[in-house]
Amino acid sequence: MDVTRRALLVGALLLASCAGGGVRFDEAPLQRGAVVSEHPLATQVGLDVLARGGNAADAAVATALALAVVYPVAGNLGGGGFALWAGADGAEEALDFRETAPTSADAAAYLDEEGRFVPARSLVGPLAVGVPGSPLGLHELWRRHGSGAFTWAELVQPALRLAREGFAVDPWLADDLTDEEVRAKMNPTALALFYPGGAPLEVGDRLVQPVLAGTLARLAAEGPRGFYGGPVAEALVGELARSEVPGLGRATRGFCTLEDLAGYAIAVREPLVGQFQGHELFAMPPPSSGGLVILQVLGVLEGLPLSSEVEAAREAGWRDALGERMVHWWIEALRMAFADRAEHMGDPDFHDVPVRELLSPAWITARRTSISERARVDVAPWAPPHESAQTTHLSVLDRAGNAVSMTTTLNGAFGSGLMVRGGGFLLNNELDDFAIQAGVPNQFGLVGNEANALRPRKRPLSSMSPTIARDTGGRVCLVIGSPGGPRIITATLQVMLRVWVLGQELGDAVRSPRLHQQWSPQATRFEAHEDGGWPPALLEALRERGQPLELLDWGFGSVQAILVEPDGSVRAASDPRRGGAAGLEGLGVTAPALPPRD
Ligand code: GLY
């Protein structure tokens, strides 16, 4: 990493109270490697790679490819993502394999005759699809950081086997397929696979994917060329040409062409760097908004008297020592950071994202000092001086201390619902992540403007937030991330805050109830489902501070996290809100949670 830039960003968030904090455990060796993902079979694939001498990059690649087979709701070849690498040698790198808008992408195609945005067009059908990045991104992760113990083809093999031989449908996939919206958006190829004979696959049915196996075999033999060119690329473009655009009937042309596929390139970026309570944090830079929001929020919070507030809350008897004042601070810090997101964040290759300004001590301090005892629902974004999912995350740590935090996405559950005939994989609906019309909310209710406007070859703004922390001795101590659209950011942040500020054990922190605040809409959403919801007295106290609240009877996010204790012992937790599994080398894979009963 560029030393000057790194020093600048570290300096930007080096706030008084973190100096001298933290723990050192340089001497304690890591006791085992770990893999956490949203499917037990994929976690097992990663553990097997570690056991056979692979490193974190090898295991992450094999796990992600396995997810493309066993977790079709979000695991993918036809989507994109971000991977954050932190090496045992102290080097970090962010790989951006986010989908890009095709060269002929044109915002007018998403509008009706009256110029009104038709949301369905950026969510289903061919206009929703960005140029996929996952196959090249995974290959690059292996090429740049793999141990050398595995060939690319060897890492594709477990996924290929799962596709060819099939696997038993798990309760989560069966549950997802009962969703009528999912069924409605699927094209005939996807329907034939997931609804054979017209009925959704059920728990225990064997899902065999020979066509996907064929695509994986090409990918194994030819590398990314086997996906971005030749029969797979032709099948992908052919699928877009035959698929219907909502409200228009058949597409006259698909946006994504063979040239777009052949020209797809990943971007290697420098991670954002920040500090929190003695931990050095590495986060995804734009086109993710996740890193900036996480570092802004932690920067604002770090300067507040967090430990005395925890003590006061403990004495007052609040659950988890989390009192209403602390929650009020979390909400206020999130609201301000999401206001900046809507105004300023987008693809840095197209829009000058004011990263330095948004992380500057002056701005962070201004934000912090603007927090009062009452909610400020009318905060404005940062103004320059002269004017104005479904997604899936996996975390891997190897015994040498290398880590990969990787989030990949199709955007909505099962992406655009378009499965490539002859390719066997689903295509993303990532173009909905653009602010196609300024100020008009996307599927997540997020608004944006010029910074995230749709432009040819541009990457849509993302909330994916793969994050890694090192301790003061430079050793990786946390590998974390989540799916969930903008809730990725809040879910990831809250686990970090619960572990570091409230002192909760990792599994408890992941399980604990969450809140979500994204500036617009104004209300903060609280998970209030029967198991472990927020104390009613706390919610009442927040209302009295003027915080608009909305209670949800569903959970959000699916955090996949690995924590290293000071003695080198490794903890791994997969979020019980979905059916993922944590795996520890030598100890096996945890049993996944079951979907909630209606
Ligand atoms: N598609 C979800 C995200 O990138 O934030």
XYZ file of C-alpha atoms and ligand atoms in Angstrom:
603
model
C 0.000 0.000 0.000
C 1.046 3.552 -0.705
C 2.576 4.616 2.593
C 1.641 8.300 2.343
C -1.978 7.599 1.571
C -2.167 5.011 4.301
C -0.641 7.366 6.833
C -3.094 10.057 5.809
C -6.095 7.841 6.271
C -4.810 6.370 9.512
C -4.183 9.899 10.728
C -7.651 10.929 9.686
C -9.262 8.581 12.149
C -6.626 8.408 14.826
C -8.670 9.860 17.591
C -7.448 10.590 21.058
C -9.106 7.833 23.024
C -7.729 4.955 20.969
C -4.070 5.789 21.476
C -2.375 3.094 23.512
C -5.439 0.838 23.623
C -5.801 -2.633 22.228
C -4.088 -5.902 22.869
C -0.901 -7.547 21.650
C -0.723 -11.197 20.859
C 2.167 -11.351 18.432
C 3.668 -14.269 20.312
C 0.548 -16.393 20.462
C 0.275 -18.514 17.320
C -3.090 -18.876 15.666
C -4.521 -22.137 16.819
C -6.514 -22.950 13.692
C -7.873 -21.584 10.466
C -11.542 -20.814 9.998
C -14.112 -20.454 7.242
C -17.574 -18.938 7.633
C -20.107 -18.806 4.825
C -23.822 -18.926 4.187
C -23.915 -22.659 3.402
C -22.405 -25.573 5.357
C -21.312 -27.396 2.175
C -19.428 -24.319 0.999
C -17.841 -23.849 4.427
C -16.706 -27.487 4.303
C -15.170 -26.959 0.860
C -13.121 -24.067 2.266
C -12.030 -26.068 5.318
C -10.905 -28.942 3.075
C -8.745 -26.533 1.075
C -7.140 -25.228 4.289
C -6.568 -28.792 5.492
C -4.810 -29.630 2.219
C -2.336 -26.772 2.591
C -4.219 -23.961 0.876
C -4.175 -20.448 2.257
C -7.042 -18.031 2.931
C -7.214 -16.908 -0.717
C -7.380 -20.487 -2.016
C -10.078 -21.382 0.503
C -12.094 -18.217 -0.174
C -12.079 -18.879 -3.933
C -13.174 -22.512 -3.544
C -15.861 -21.507 -1.024
C -17.226 -18.782 -3.287
C -17.364 -21.132 -6.280
C -19.171 -23.734 -4.150
C -21.676 -21.057 -3.095
C -22.363 -20.435 -6.802
C -23.718 -24.009 -6.861
C -25.304 -24.640 -3.452
C -26.537 -21.118 -2.661
C -28.228 -19.890 -5.843
C -30.111 -17.153 -3.978
C -26.885 -15.128 -3.944
C -23.802 -17.260 -4.605
C -22.907 -16.640 -8.186
C -20.959 -16.657 -11.375
C -23.339 -14.115 -12.928
C -22.836 -11.371 -10.325
C -19.963 -9.498 -8.774
C -18.381 -8.554 -5.488
C -15.500 -7.277 -3.438
C -12.679 -9.158 -1.729
C -10.407 -7.739 0.903
C -7.078 -9.476 1.418
C -4.947 -9.004 4.537
C -1.714 -10.960 4.395
C 0.301 -12.272 7.318
C 3.119 -10.142 5.860
C 1.180 -6.952 6.673
C 0.042 -6.167 3.119
C -3.566 -5.423 2.220
C -5.414 -5.183 -1.060
C -9.003 -4.610 -2.146
C -10.216 -6.398 -5.266
C -13.208 -4.759 -6.904
C -15.004 -7.174 -9.196
C -18.278 -5.290 -9.043
C -20.449 -5.571 -12.141
C -20.217 -2.705 -14.624
C -22.934 -1.030 -16.676
C -22.736 -2.225 -20.304
C -21.384 0.204 -22.884
C -24.798 0.892 -24.359
C -26.541 1.340 -20.981
C -28.916 4.262 -21.138
C -30.999 5.557 -18.228
C -33.833 6.470 -20.652
C -34.568 2.766 -21.166
C -35.833 2.554 -17.563
C -38.427 5.296 -18.020
C -41.955 5.040 -19.380
C -43.391 7.402 -22.014
C -44.079 10.019 -19.341
C -40.472 9.897 -18.172
C -41.314 8.029 -14.955
C -38.868 5.455 -13.617
C -40.195 1.866 -14.006
C -38.521 0.057 -11.071
C -39.178 -3.416 -12.515
C -36.849 -2.697 -15.424
C -33.782 -2.412 -13.222
C -34.821 -5.435 -11.152
C -35.960 -8.108 -13.616
C -35.324 -8.791 -17.279
C -32.316 -7.901 -19.433
C -32.027 -4.198 -18.548
C -31.312 -5.161 -14.923
C -28.134 -7.060 -15.736
C -24.650 -5.656 -15.242
C -21.546 -7.249 -16.767
C -20.642 -10.053 -14.312
C -17.408 -9.737 -12.359
C -17.237 -12.810 -10.118
C -15.440 -15.271 -12.428
C -12.596 -12.842 -13.132
C -12.520 -11.529 -9.560
C -12.154 -14.985 -8.044
C -9.503 -15.928 -10.574
C -7.560 -12.751 -9.753
C -7.798 -13.416 -6.009
C -6.278 -16.853 -6.620
C -3.664 -15.511 -9.063
C -2.533 -12.637 -6.855
C -2.733 -14.230 -3.411
C -3.147 -17.984 -3.724
C -0.546 -20.120 -1.953
C 0.595 -21.918 -5.103
C -0.477 -25.213 -3.531
C -3.581 -25.365 -5.736
C -4.109 -24.828 -9.434
C -7.143 -22.810 -10.471
C -8.759 -25.962 -11.870
C -8.288 -27.719 -8.525
C -10.140 -24.924 -6.744
C -13.051 -25.161 -9.203
C -13.309 -28.946 -8.717
C -15.413 -29.038 -5.505
C -18.013 -26.709 -7.063
C -17.965 -28.742 -10.256
C -18.552 -31.927 -8.278
C -21.442 -30.374 -6.347
C -23.020 -29.210 -9.610
C -22.501 -32.534 -11.386
C -23.407 -34.896 -8.541
C -25.961 -32.635 -6.893
C -26.694 -31.868 -3.266
C -29.710 -32.132 -1.005
C -31.877 -29.008 -1.018
C -31.670 -27.395 2.419
C -34.550 -25.759 4.331
C -33.424 -22.235 3.402
C -33.356 -22.806 -0.346
C -36.707 -24.628 -0.138
C -38.096 -21.714 1.865
C -36.761 -19.091 -0.569
C -38.405 -20.920 -3.461
C -41.835 -20.683 -1.854
C -41.676 -16.902 -2.272
C -44.085 -15.973 -5.077
C -42.005 -12.943 -6.060
C -39.016 -15.197 -6.631
C -41.032 -17.517 -8.788
C -42.591 -14.664 -10.752
C -39.283 -13.199 -11.851
C -37.641 -16.433 -12.980
C -37.283 -17.165 -16.675
C -38.203 -20.588 -18.113
C -34.681 -21.999 -17.698
C -34.597 -21.079 -14.014
C -38.168 -22.311 -13.487
C -37.318 -25.689 -15.012
C -34.409 -26.069 -12.597
C -35.978 -24.802 -9.380
C -39.645 -25.733 -10.038
C -39.436 -29.097 -11.853
C -42.930 -30.091 -12.928
C -44.152 -26.716 -11.689
C -43.609 -27.296 -7.947
C -40.754 -25.757 -5.957
C -37.897 -28.034 -4.905
C -38.426 -29.371 -1.405
C -36.089 -30.079 1.478
C -34.026 -33.170 0.666
C -34.644 -33.091 -3.094
C -31.388 -33.582 -4.999
C -30.480 -30.534 -7.073
C -28.220 -31.612 -9.928
C -27.016 -28.837 -12.276
C -25.369 -30.425 -15.333
C -25.467 -27.237 -17.396
C -23.801 -25.234 -14.640
C -21.295 -28.090 -14.338
C -20.486 -27.569 -18.014
C -19.844 -23.858 -17.428
C -17.667 -24.647 -14.409
C -15.736 -27.232 -16.446
C -14.949 -24.533 -19.015
C -13.984 -22.113 -16.270
C -11.701 -24.756 -14.770
C -10.051 -25.627 -18.057
C -9.790 -22.196 -19.668
C -9.881 -19.784 -16.735
C -11.928 -16.573 -17.123
C -11.643 -16.825 -20.938
C -14.005 -19.789 -20.677
C -16.658 -17.468 -19.251
C -16.037 -14.087 -20.891
C -15.674 -15.567 -24.380
C -16.786 -18.617 -26.361
C -20.021 -20.556 -25.859
C -20.729 -19.340 -22.300
C -20.492 -15.673 -23.309
C -22.609 -16.342 -26.393
C -25.251 -18.080 -24.274
C -25.307 -15.148 -21.848
C -25.787 -12.546 -24.550
C -28.357 -14.773 -26.271
C -30.328 -14.991 -23.024
C -30.534 -11.212 -22.765
C -31.707 -10.926 -26.362
C -34.592 -13.329 -25.830
C -35.714 -12.075 -22.418
C -38.547 -9.627 -21.988
C -38.228 -6.077 -20.731
C -41.069 -5.394 -18.262
C -43.746 -3.251 -19.894
C -42.100 -3.416 -23.311
C -42.488 -7.041 -24.317
C -39.428 -8.551 -25.935
C -36.068 -6.837 -25.747
C -34.977 -5.375 -29.045
C -31.416 -5.628 -27.795
C -29.762 -6.636 -24.568
C -27.435 -4.047 -23.099
C -24.652 -6.508 -22.375
C -22.749 -7.524 -25.508
C -19.902 -9.930 -26.285
C -17.604 -6.895 -26.383
C -18.724 -5.868 -22.880
C -17.899 -9.351 -21.605
C -14.546 -9.519 -23.372
C -13.661 -6.048 -22.061
C -14.586 -6.627 -18.422
C -11.738 -5.791 -16.022
C -11.489 -5.864 -12.257
C -10.035 -2.922 -10.313
C -7.337 -3.346 -7.687
C -7.860 -0.663 -5.054
C -6.274 0.456 -1.829
C -8.391 -0.394 1.195
C -9.559 2.464 3.370
C -7.759 2.464 6.690
C -9.084 3.641 10.039
C -8.681 3.095 13.736
C -11.071 2.102 16.457
C -10.103 1.366 20.036
C -6.612 0.208 19.154
C -7.660 -1.860 16.148
C -6.468 -0.936 12.690
C -9.354 -1.374 10.298
C -9.227 -2.158 6.596
C -12.413 -1.489 4.711
C -13.674 -1.490 1.142
C -13.233 1.847 -0.680
C -15.706 3.213 -3.267
C -17.557 1.987 -5.267
C -18.490 0.483 -1.936
C -20.118 2.926 0.431
C -19.648 0.405 3.231
C -16.079 1.235 4.166
C -16.657 4.983 4.251
C -19.837 4.694 6.306
C -18.261 2.242 8.768
C -15.166 4.399 9.268
C -17.232 7.584 9.600
C -19.528 6.019 12.193
C -16.663 4.522 14.197
C -14.804 7.820 13.991
C -17.785 9.737 15.350
C -18.407 7.182 18.112
C -14.779 6.831 19.152
C -14.719 10.396 20.420
C -17.777 9.869 22.623
C -17.527 8.540 26.186
C -18.438 4.992 25.202
C -17.044 3.099 28.188
C -18.662 5.310 30.794
C -21.933 4.968 28.900
C -21.582 1.167 28.955
C -20.973 1.321 32.698
C -23.978 3.591 33.236
C -26.171 1.292 31.139
C -24.950 -1.763 33.036
C -25.782 -0.128 36.355
C -29.183 0.916 35.035
C -29.834 -2.715 34.112
C -30.133 -2.342 30.324
C -29.841 -5.638 28.435
C -26.293 -6.215 27.091
C -25.243 -2.976 28.833
C -26.674 -1.189 25.803
C -28.555 1.874 26.972
C -30.815 4.260 25.078
C -28.166 6.996 24.955
C -25.679 4.686 23.229
C -28.329 3.511 20.742
C -29.274 7.145 20.113
C -25.608 7.864 19.267
C -25.453 4.867 16.917
C -28.568 6.079 15.107
C -27.371 9.668 14.831
C -23.930 8.632 13.521
C -25.518 6.311 10.957
C -28.003 8.920 9.776
C -25.232 11.423 9.106
C -23.005 8.911 7.308
C -25.886 7.720 5.089
C -26.672 11.340 4.192
C -23.115 11.624 2.865
C -23.565 8.306 1.087
C -26.613 9.528 -0.833
C -24.942 12.745 -1.888
C -21.314 11.891 -2.523
C -20.680 8.218 -3.090
C -20.375 6.422 -6.405
C -17.803 4.811 -8.683
C -14.513 6.685 -8.085
C -13.498 6.049 -11.708
C -16.399 8.295 -12.791
C -17.074 10.558 -9.856
C -14.660 12.311 -7.568
C -15.712 10.830 -4.220
C -14.438 13.201 -1.495
C -12.952 10.355 0.575
C -10.400 12.538 2.317
C -12.973 15.147 3.271
C -15.526 12.627 4.463
C -12.948 11.016 6.760
C -11.199 14.203 7.802
C -10.862 14.837 11.544
C -12.588 18.189 11.020
C -15.674 16.644 9.425
C -15.806 13.718 11.872
C -15.519 16.151 14.774
C -18.176 18.433 13.306
C -20.494 15.467 12.954
C -19.800 14.321 16.501
C -20.337 17.703 18.070
C -23.610 18.135 16.181
C -25.081 15.170 18.091
C -27.431 16.377 20.778
C -29.721 14.638 23.230
C -32.544 14.874 20.669
C -32.800 13.172 17.275
C -31.751 15.338 14.309
C -33.717 13.836 11.470
C -32.968 16.773 9.163
C -29.164 16.388 8.866
C -27.633 17.491 5.585
C -24.804 15.774 3.730
C -21.268 17.166 3.696
C -21.111 20.237 1.472
C -17.945 21.138 -0.434
C -16.610 24.536 0.694
C -17.605 26.452 -2.466
C -21.166 25.084 -3.129
C -22.951 22.178 -2.546
C -29.950 -8.811 -1.227
C -29.292 -10.652 -2.210
C -25.742 -10.829 -1.481
C -23.544 -13.281 0.377
C -20.478 -12.952 2.533
C -17.690 -15.332 3.465
C -14.747 -14.889 5.829
C -11.588 -16.972 5.888
C -8.513 -16.992 8.107
C -5.649 -19.418 7.709
C -3.212 -20.518 10.389
C -0.453 -18.382 8.922
C -2.594 -15.308 9.638
C -3.734 -14.449 6.097
C -7.344 -13.374 5.809
C -9.950 -12.853 3.111
C -13.199 -11.036 3.675
C -15.334 -11.388 0.560
C -18.847 -10.284 -0.329
C -20.391 -11.222 -3.652
C -23.833 -10.502 -4.993
C -26.549 -11.015 -7.552
C -28.264 -8.012 -5.889
C -31.866 -9.244 -5.392
C -32.583 -12.829 -4.312
C -31.798 -15.002 -7.364
C -30.713 -11.766 -9.131
C -32.729 -10.807 -12.173
C -34.320 -14.281 -12.236
C -32.740 -14.805 -15.659
C -30.901 -18.113 -15.884
C -28.686 -18.417 -18.925
C -29.953 -21.225 -21.124
C -26.877 -23.282 -21.963
C -24.940 -21.654 -19.099
C -26.866 -22.824 -16.056
C -26.200 -19.699 -13.955
C -28.339 -16.781 -12.829
C -27.688 -13.201 -13.896
C -27.554 -10.254 -11.526
C -29.925 -7.270 -11.350
C -27.165 -4.969 -10.160
C -28.085 -1.990 -12.338
C -30.828 -1.221 -9.796
C -28.015 -0.143 -7.476
C -27.551 2.952 -9.652
C -29.590 6.057 -8.833
C -31.340 5.760 -12.190
C -33.451 8.823 -11.423
C -32.003 11.278 -8.912
C -33.839 11.136 -5.595
C -36.049 8.173 -6.603
C -35.497 5.281 -4.171
C -34.212 1.911 -5.406
C -35.361 -1.492 -4.075
C -33.640 -0.771 -0.761
C -35.249 2.664 -0.435
C -31.830 4.233 -1.058
C -31.661 7.535 -2.862
C -28.751 9.038 -4.748
C -27.873 11.556 -7.382
C -25.196 12.377 -9.952
C -22.437 10.593 -8.011
C -24.220 7.300 -8.625
C -25.954 8.042 -11.943
C -26.044 5.258 -14.548
C -23.232 5.638 -17.084
C -21.734 3.159 -19.556
C -18.936 1.027 -18.025
C -19.549 2.550 -14.586
C -19.893 0.459 -11.421
C -23.007 1.032 -9.282
C -22.527 2.190 -5.709
C -22.555 -0.731 -3.307
C -23.089 -1.281 0.396
C -20.981 -4.428 0.485
C -18.567 -4.008 3.367
C -15.941 -6.715 3.646
C -13.848 -5.593 6.621
C -10.706 -6.811 8.370
C -9.091 -5.539 11.571
C -5.560 -5.957 12.826
C -4.524 -5.600 16.450
C -1.733 -3.298 17.584
C 0.754 -6.096 16.910
C -0.366 -6.114 13.263
C -2.083 -9.493 13.441
C -5.508 -10.008 11.907
C -8.021 -10.106 14.775
C -11.385 -9.740 13.017
C -12.678 -10.782 9.582
C -16.278 -9.755 9.014
C -19.027 -8.860 6.556
C -22.659 -9.529 5.690
C -25.263 -9.498 2.930
C -28.331 -7.245 3.192
C -28.133 -4.176 0.917
C -27.602 -1.063 3.069
C -28.239 -3.225 6.141
C -24.868 -4.829 5.390
C -23.272 -1.726 6.811
C -25.362 -1.521 9.950
C -25.222 -5.258 10.659
C -21.441 -5.382 10.278
C -20.953 -2.250 12.357
C -23.198 -3.415 15.172
C -21.335 -6.696 15.602
C -18.057 -4.755 15.786
C -19.535 -2.348 18.325
C -21.044 -5.125 20.408
C -17.716 -6.991 20.538
C -15.436 -4.015 21.058
C -17.601 -1.591 23.009
C -20.040 -3.827 24.878
C -17.556 -6.698 25.328
C -19.950 -9.332 24.006
C -18.760 -12.759 22.915
C -18.736 -13.029 19.092
C -21.649 -15.478 18.792
C -23.823 -13.331 21.078
C -22.888 -10.181 19.191
C -23.918 -11.791 15.909
C -27.177 -13.129 17.352
C -28.198 -9.912 19.142
C -31.028 -7.735 17.781
C -30.137 -5.048 15.232
C -31.258 -1.632 14.201
C -30.966 0.051 10.825
C -30.790 3.733 9.971
C -30.017 5.009 6.443
C -30.920 8.734 6.580
C -33.817 8.387 4.156
C -36.398 7.294 5.213
C -36.090 9.020 8.566
C -37.303 6.178 10.787
C -34.824 3.792 12.358
C -35.873 0.178 11.923
C -35.556 -2.215 14.858
C -35.611 -5.973 14.707
C -38.324 -6.744 17.206
C -39.059 -10.387 16.478
C -40.039 -12.489 19.456
C -36.581 -13.926 20.144
C -34.271 -11.324 21.648
C -35.888 -8.138 20.436
C -35.163 -4.710 21.845
C -36.402 -3.891 25.364
C -39.660 -1.881 25.096
C -38.379 0.610 27.699
C -35.370 1.378 25.506
C -37.552 1.962 22.464
C -39.785 4.263 24.498
C -36.767 6.242 25.726
C -35.611 6.684 22.120
C -39.062 7.928 21.074
C -38.836 10.503 23.827
C -35.604 11.733 22.232
C -37.533 12.358 19.017
C -36.261 9.250 17.216
C -38.838 7.993 14.707
C -38.904 4.179 15.022
C -40.276 1.305 13.014
C -40.478 -2.198 14.477
C -39.838 -5.182 12.216
C -40.950 -8.725 12.711
C -38.101 -9.976 10.527
C -34.332 -9.977 10.903
C -31.757 -8.525 8.564
C -28.204 -9.223 7.547
C -26.314 -12.491 7.790
C -22.997 -11.701 9.410
C -20.147 -14.159 8.837
C -17.359 -13.351 11.274
C -14.074 -14.674 12.607
C -12.456 -13.289 15.754
C -9.003 -14.056 17.107
C -8.623 -13.889 20.880
C -5.444 -12.545 22.475
C -4.210 -16.101 23.165
C -4.513 -16.964 19.471
C -7.695 -18.982 19.833
C -10.065 -18.482 16.930
C -13.822 -17.998 17.145
C -16.121 -18.128 14.160
C -19.797 -17.275 13.987
C -22.350 -17.586 11.232
C -25.525 -15.572 11.625
C -28.537 -17.639 12.803
C -30.786 -15.337 10.741
C -29.858 -17.498 7.740
C -28.610 -21.052 7.237
C -24.854 -20.509 7.093
C -22.200 -22.403 8.991
C -18.933 -21.644 10.722
C -16.051 -24.047 10.324
C -12.913 -24.347 12.401
C -9.973 -26.398 11.211
C -9.853 -29.696 13.052
C -13.220 -29.098 14.711
C -15.655 -29.259 11.794
C -18.646 -27.230 10.725
C -21.506 -25.937 12.898
C -25.074 -27.037 12.220
C -27.009 -24.325 10.375
C -30.077 -22.613 11.840
C -33.481 -23.451 10.407
C -35.747 -20.881 8.717
C -38.298 -19.317 11.079
C -41.764 -20.838 10.992
C -44.496 -18.541 9.668
N -26.317 -5.232 -4.327
C -26.136 -4.856 -2.985
C -24.966 -3.952 -2.802
O -24.015 -4.045 -3.569
O -24.993 -3.142 -1.919
